[in-house]
Short mmCIF file of C-alpha atoms and ligand atoms in Angstrom, two decimals:
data_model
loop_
_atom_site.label_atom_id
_atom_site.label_comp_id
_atom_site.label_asym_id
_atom_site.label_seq_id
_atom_site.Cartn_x
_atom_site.Cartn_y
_atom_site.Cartn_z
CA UNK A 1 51.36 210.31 220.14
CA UNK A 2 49.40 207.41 221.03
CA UNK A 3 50.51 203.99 219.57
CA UNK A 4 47.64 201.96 218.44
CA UNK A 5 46.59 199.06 219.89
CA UNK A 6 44.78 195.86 217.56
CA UNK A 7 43.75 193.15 220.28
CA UNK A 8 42.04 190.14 218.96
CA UNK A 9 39.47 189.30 221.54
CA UNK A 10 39.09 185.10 220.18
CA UNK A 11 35.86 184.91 222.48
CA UNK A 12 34.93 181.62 223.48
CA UNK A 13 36.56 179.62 220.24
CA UNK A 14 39.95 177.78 220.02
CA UNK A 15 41.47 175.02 221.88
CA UNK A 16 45.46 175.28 222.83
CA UNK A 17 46.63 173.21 219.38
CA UNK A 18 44.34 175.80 217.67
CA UNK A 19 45.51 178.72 219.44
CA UNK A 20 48.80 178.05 218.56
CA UNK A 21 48.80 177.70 215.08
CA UNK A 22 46.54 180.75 214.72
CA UNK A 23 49.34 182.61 216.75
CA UNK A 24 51.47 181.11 214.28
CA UNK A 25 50.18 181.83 211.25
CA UNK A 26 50.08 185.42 212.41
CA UNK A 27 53.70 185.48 213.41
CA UNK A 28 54.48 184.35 209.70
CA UNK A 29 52.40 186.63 207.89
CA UNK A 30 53.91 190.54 209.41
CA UNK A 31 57.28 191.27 209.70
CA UNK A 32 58.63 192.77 212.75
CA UNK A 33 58.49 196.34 211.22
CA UNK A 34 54.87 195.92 211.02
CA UNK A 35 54.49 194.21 214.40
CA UNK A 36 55.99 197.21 216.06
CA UNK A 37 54.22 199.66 214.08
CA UNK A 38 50.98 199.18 216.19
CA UNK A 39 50.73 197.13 219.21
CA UNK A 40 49.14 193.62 218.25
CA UNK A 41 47.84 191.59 221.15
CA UNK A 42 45.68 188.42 221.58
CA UNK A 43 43.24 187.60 224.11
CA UNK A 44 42.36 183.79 224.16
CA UNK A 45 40.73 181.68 226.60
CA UNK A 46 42.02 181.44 229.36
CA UNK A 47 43.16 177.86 228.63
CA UNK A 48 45.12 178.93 226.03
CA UNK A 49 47.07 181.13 227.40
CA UNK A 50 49.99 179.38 228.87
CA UNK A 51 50.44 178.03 224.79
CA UNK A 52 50.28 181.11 223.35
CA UNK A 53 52.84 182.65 226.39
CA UNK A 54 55.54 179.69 225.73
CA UNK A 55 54.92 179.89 221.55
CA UNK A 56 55.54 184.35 221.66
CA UNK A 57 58.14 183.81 224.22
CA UNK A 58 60.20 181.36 223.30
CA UNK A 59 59.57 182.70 219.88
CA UNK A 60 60.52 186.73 220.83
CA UNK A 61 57.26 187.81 218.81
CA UNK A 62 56.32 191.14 219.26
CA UNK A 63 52.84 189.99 220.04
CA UNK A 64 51.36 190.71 223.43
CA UNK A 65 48.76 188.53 225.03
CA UNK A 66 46.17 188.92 227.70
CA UNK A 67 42.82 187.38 228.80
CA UNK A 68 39.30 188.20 228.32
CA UNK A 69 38.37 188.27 231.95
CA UNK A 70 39.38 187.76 235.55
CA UNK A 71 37.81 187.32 238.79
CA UNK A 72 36.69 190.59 241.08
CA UNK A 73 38.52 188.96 244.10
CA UNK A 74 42.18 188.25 245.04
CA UNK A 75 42.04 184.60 245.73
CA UNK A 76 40.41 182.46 247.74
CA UNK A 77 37.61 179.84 247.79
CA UNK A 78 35.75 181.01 244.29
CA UNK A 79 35.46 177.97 242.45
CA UNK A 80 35.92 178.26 238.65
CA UNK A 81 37.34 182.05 239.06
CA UNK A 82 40.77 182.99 237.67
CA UNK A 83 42.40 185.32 239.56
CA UNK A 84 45.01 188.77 237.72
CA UNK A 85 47.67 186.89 240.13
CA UNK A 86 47.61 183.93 238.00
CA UNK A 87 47.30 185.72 234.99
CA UNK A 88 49.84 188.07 235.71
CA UNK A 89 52.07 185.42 237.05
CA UNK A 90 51.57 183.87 232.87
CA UNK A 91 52.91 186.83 231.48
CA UNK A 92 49.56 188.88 230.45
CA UNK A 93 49.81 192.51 229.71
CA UNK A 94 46.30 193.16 229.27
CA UNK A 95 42.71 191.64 230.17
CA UNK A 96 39.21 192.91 229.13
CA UNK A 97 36.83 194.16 231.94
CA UNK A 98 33.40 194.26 231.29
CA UNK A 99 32.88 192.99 228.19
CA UNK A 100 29.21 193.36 227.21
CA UNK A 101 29.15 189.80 227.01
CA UNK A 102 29.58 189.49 230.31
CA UNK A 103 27.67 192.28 231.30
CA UNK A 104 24.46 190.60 229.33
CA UNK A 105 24.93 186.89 230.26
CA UNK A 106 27.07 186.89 233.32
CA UNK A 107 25.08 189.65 234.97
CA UNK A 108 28.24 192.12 235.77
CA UNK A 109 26.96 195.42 236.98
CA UNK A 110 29.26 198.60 237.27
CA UNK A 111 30.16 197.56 240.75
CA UNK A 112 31.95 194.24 239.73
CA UNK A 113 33.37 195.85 236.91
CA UNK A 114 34.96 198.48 239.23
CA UNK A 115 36.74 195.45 241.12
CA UNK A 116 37.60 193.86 238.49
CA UNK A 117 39.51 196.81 237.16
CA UNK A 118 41.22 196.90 240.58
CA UNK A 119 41.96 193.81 240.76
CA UNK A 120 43.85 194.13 237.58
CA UNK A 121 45.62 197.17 238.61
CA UNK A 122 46.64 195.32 242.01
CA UNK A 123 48.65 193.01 239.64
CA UNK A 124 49.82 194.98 237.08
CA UNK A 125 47.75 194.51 234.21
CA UNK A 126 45.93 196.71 232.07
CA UNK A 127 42.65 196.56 231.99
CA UNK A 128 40.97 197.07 228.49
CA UNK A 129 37.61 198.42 229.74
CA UNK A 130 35.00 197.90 227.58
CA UNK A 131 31.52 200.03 227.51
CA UNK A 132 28.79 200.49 225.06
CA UNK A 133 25.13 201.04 224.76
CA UNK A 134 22.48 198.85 223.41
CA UNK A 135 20.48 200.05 220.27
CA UNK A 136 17.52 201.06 222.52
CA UNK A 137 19.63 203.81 224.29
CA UNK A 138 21.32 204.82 221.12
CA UNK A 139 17.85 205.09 219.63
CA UNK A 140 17.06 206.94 222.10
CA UNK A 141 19.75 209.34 221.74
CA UNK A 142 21.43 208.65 225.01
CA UNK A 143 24.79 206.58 224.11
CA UNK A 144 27.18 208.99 225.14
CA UNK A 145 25.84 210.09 228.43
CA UNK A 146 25.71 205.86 229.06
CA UNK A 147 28.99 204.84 227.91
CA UNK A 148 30.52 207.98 229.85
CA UNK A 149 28.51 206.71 232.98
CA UNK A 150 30.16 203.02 232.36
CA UNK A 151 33.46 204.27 232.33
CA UNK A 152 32.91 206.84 234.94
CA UNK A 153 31.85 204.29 237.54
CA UNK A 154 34.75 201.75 236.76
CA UNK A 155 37.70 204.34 237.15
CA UNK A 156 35.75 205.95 240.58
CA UNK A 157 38.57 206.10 243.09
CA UNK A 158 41.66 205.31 241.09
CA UNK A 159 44.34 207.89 240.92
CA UNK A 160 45.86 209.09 237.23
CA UNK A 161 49.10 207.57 237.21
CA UNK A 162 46.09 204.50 237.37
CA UNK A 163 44.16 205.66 234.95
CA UNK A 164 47.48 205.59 233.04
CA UNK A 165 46.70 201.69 232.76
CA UNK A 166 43.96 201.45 231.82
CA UNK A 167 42.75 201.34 227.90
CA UNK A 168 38.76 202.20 227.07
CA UNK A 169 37.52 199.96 224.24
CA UNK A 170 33.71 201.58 223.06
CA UNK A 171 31.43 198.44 221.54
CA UNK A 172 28.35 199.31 221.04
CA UNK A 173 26.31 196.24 221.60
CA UNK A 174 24.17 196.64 218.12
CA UNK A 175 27.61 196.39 216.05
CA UNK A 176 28.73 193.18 217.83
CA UNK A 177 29.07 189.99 215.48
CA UNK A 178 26.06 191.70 213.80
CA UNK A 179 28.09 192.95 210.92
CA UNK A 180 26.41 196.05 211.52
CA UNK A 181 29.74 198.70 211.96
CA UNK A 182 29.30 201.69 213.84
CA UNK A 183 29.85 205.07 210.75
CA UNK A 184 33.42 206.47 211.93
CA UNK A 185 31.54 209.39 212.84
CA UNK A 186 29.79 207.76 215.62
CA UNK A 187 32.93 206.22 216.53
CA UNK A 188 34.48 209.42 217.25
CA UNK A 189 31.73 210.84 218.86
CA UNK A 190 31.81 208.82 221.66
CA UNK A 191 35.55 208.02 221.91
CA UNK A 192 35.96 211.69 222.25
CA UNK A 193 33.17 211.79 224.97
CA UNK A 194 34.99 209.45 226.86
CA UNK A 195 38.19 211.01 226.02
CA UNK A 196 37.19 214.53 227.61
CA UNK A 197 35.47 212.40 230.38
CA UNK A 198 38.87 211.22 231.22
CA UNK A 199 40.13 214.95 231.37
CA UNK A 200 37.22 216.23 233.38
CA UNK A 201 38.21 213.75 235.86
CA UNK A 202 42.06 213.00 235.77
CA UNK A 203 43.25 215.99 234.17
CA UNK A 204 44.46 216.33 230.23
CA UNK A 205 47.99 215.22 230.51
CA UNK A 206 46.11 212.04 231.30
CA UNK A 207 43.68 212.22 228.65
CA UNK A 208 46.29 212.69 226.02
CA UNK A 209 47.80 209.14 226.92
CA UNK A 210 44.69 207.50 226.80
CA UNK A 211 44.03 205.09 224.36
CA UNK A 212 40.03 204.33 222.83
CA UNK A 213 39.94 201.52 220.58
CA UNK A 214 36.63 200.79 219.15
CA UNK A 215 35.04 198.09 219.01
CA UNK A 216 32.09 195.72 217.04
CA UNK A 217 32.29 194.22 213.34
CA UNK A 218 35.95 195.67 212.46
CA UNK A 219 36.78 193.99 209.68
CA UNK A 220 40.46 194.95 206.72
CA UNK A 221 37.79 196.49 204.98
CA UNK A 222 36.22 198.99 207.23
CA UNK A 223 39.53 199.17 209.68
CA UNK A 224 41.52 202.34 208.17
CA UNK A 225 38.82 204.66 207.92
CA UNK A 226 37.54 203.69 211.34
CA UNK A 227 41.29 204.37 212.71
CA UNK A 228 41.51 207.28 210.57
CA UNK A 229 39.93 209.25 213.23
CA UNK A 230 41.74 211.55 215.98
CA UNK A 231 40.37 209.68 218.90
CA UNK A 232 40.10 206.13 218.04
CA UNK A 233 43.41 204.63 218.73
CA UNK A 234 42.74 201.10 217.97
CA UNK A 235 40.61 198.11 217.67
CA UNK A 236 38.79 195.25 219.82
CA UNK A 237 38.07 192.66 217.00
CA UNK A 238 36.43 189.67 217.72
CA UNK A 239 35.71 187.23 214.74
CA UNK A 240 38.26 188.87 212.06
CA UNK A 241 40.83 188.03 215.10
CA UNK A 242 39.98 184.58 214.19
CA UNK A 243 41.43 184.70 210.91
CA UNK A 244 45.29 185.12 210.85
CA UNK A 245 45.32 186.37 207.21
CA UNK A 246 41.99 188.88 208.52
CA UNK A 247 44.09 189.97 211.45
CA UNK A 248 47.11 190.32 209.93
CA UNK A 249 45.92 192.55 207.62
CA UNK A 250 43.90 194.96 210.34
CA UNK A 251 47.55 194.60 211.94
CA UNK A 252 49.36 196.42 208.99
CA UNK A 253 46.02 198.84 208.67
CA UNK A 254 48.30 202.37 209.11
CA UNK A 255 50.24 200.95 205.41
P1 13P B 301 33.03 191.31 216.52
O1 13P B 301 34.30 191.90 215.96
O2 13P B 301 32.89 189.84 216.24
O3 13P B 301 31.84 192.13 216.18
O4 13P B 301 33.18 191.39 218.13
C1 13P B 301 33.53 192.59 218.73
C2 13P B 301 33.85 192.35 220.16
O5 13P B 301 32.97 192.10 220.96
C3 13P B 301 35.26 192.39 220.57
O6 13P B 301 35.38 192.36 221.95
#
């Protein structure tokens, strides 16, 4: 059985002082029981990070962390680029790839994704690999055949104790900050496209492991039913991550 994953995704908001009493706040509001019952991470900016790792560490909170991108090359002279060394070096489990954010204003095609997914399997992190169509394909009727390209192209090459790493979040780009939530139904549509994708390719021991979270206006209210289905295994919640008593609650969804 798959445990699920709720990874709060804080975007481009938050200084460190900010960061850290949001982390806070969260710490206070679950138990441990309920911490352990899914797997609760945060993804901050990347100046945050070293905060949030000395608050959950020195702190034991059962509260991973991770960032929400990292640079397609090792090291080296890329000014402004964070490398998985660094971030792996902080203590991050996880860090998002291809975030349609960065696929729409940062101009990442498959082909950067794809290093970026080995870079962060070069240093031990797991990726959480984001895909998703825009409204125009889904209007069109082709968002599984495009989100099952995405991933495709990402995990090309990568062996399955690899693909073992790696965690698929599916945002559709229409239900992003636009309060406008993907039906469960849809949700499971595609997370089991990608699911037997994953099979197809890697084989269905490998498939079985893998986690889908989806992604785009998850909210307390909308969270359970969402979850409720057989191959959604989690959530990638931006703004509700923002709000400790909001996240909290999406924490302690399975209750
Ligand atoms: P919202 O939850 O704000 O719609 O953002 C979703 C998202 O992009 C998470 O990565």
């Amino acid at each position: 059985t798959r445990k699920p994953l709720i990874a709060g995704n804080w975007k481009m908001n938050l200084n460190h002082l900010e960061a850290i009493a949001l982390v806070q706040k969260i710490a206070f509001s679950l138990t441990d029981e309920q911490l352990e019952a899914v797997e609760a991470a945060v993804l901050p900016p990347f100046v945050d990070i070293r905060s949030v790792q000395t608050l959950i560490d020195g702190d034991k909170l059962k509260i991973a962390f991770g960032a929400q991108d990292l640079s397609a090359h090792a090291a080296g002279a890329y000014t402004g680029e964070v490398s998985g060394s660094m971030l792996a070096k902080l203590g991050c489990a996880y860090v998002c790839v291809g975030h349609s954010e960065r696929r729409q204003y940062h101009g990442e095609d498959d082909e950067t994704v794809g290093k970026k997914v080995r870079q962060s399997l070069n240093n031990g992190l797991s990726p959480i690999l984001c895909v998703g169509e825009e409204l125009e394909v889904r209007d069109a009727g082709d968002h599984v055949s495009h989100t099952v390209g995405q991933l495709l192209a990402a995990v090309d090459g990568l062996t399955a104790e690899e693909m073992d790493k790696i965690v698929v979040a599916y945002e559709p780009v229409w239900a992003i900050g636009t309060g406008r939530t993907a039906t469960p139904e849809d949700a499971q549509e595609v997370s089991a496209a990608l699911r037997k994708a994953v099979a197809d390719k890697f084989g269905g021991e490998t498939a079985a492991k893998l986690r889908v979270l989806y992604g785009g206006s998850v909210k307390s209210a909308n969270c359970a039913s969402i979850m409720s289905k057989p191959d959604v295994d989690g959530a990638l919640v931006g703004g509700a991550s923002l709000d400790a008593e909001e996240f909290a609650k999406l924490i302690k969804f399975p209750e």
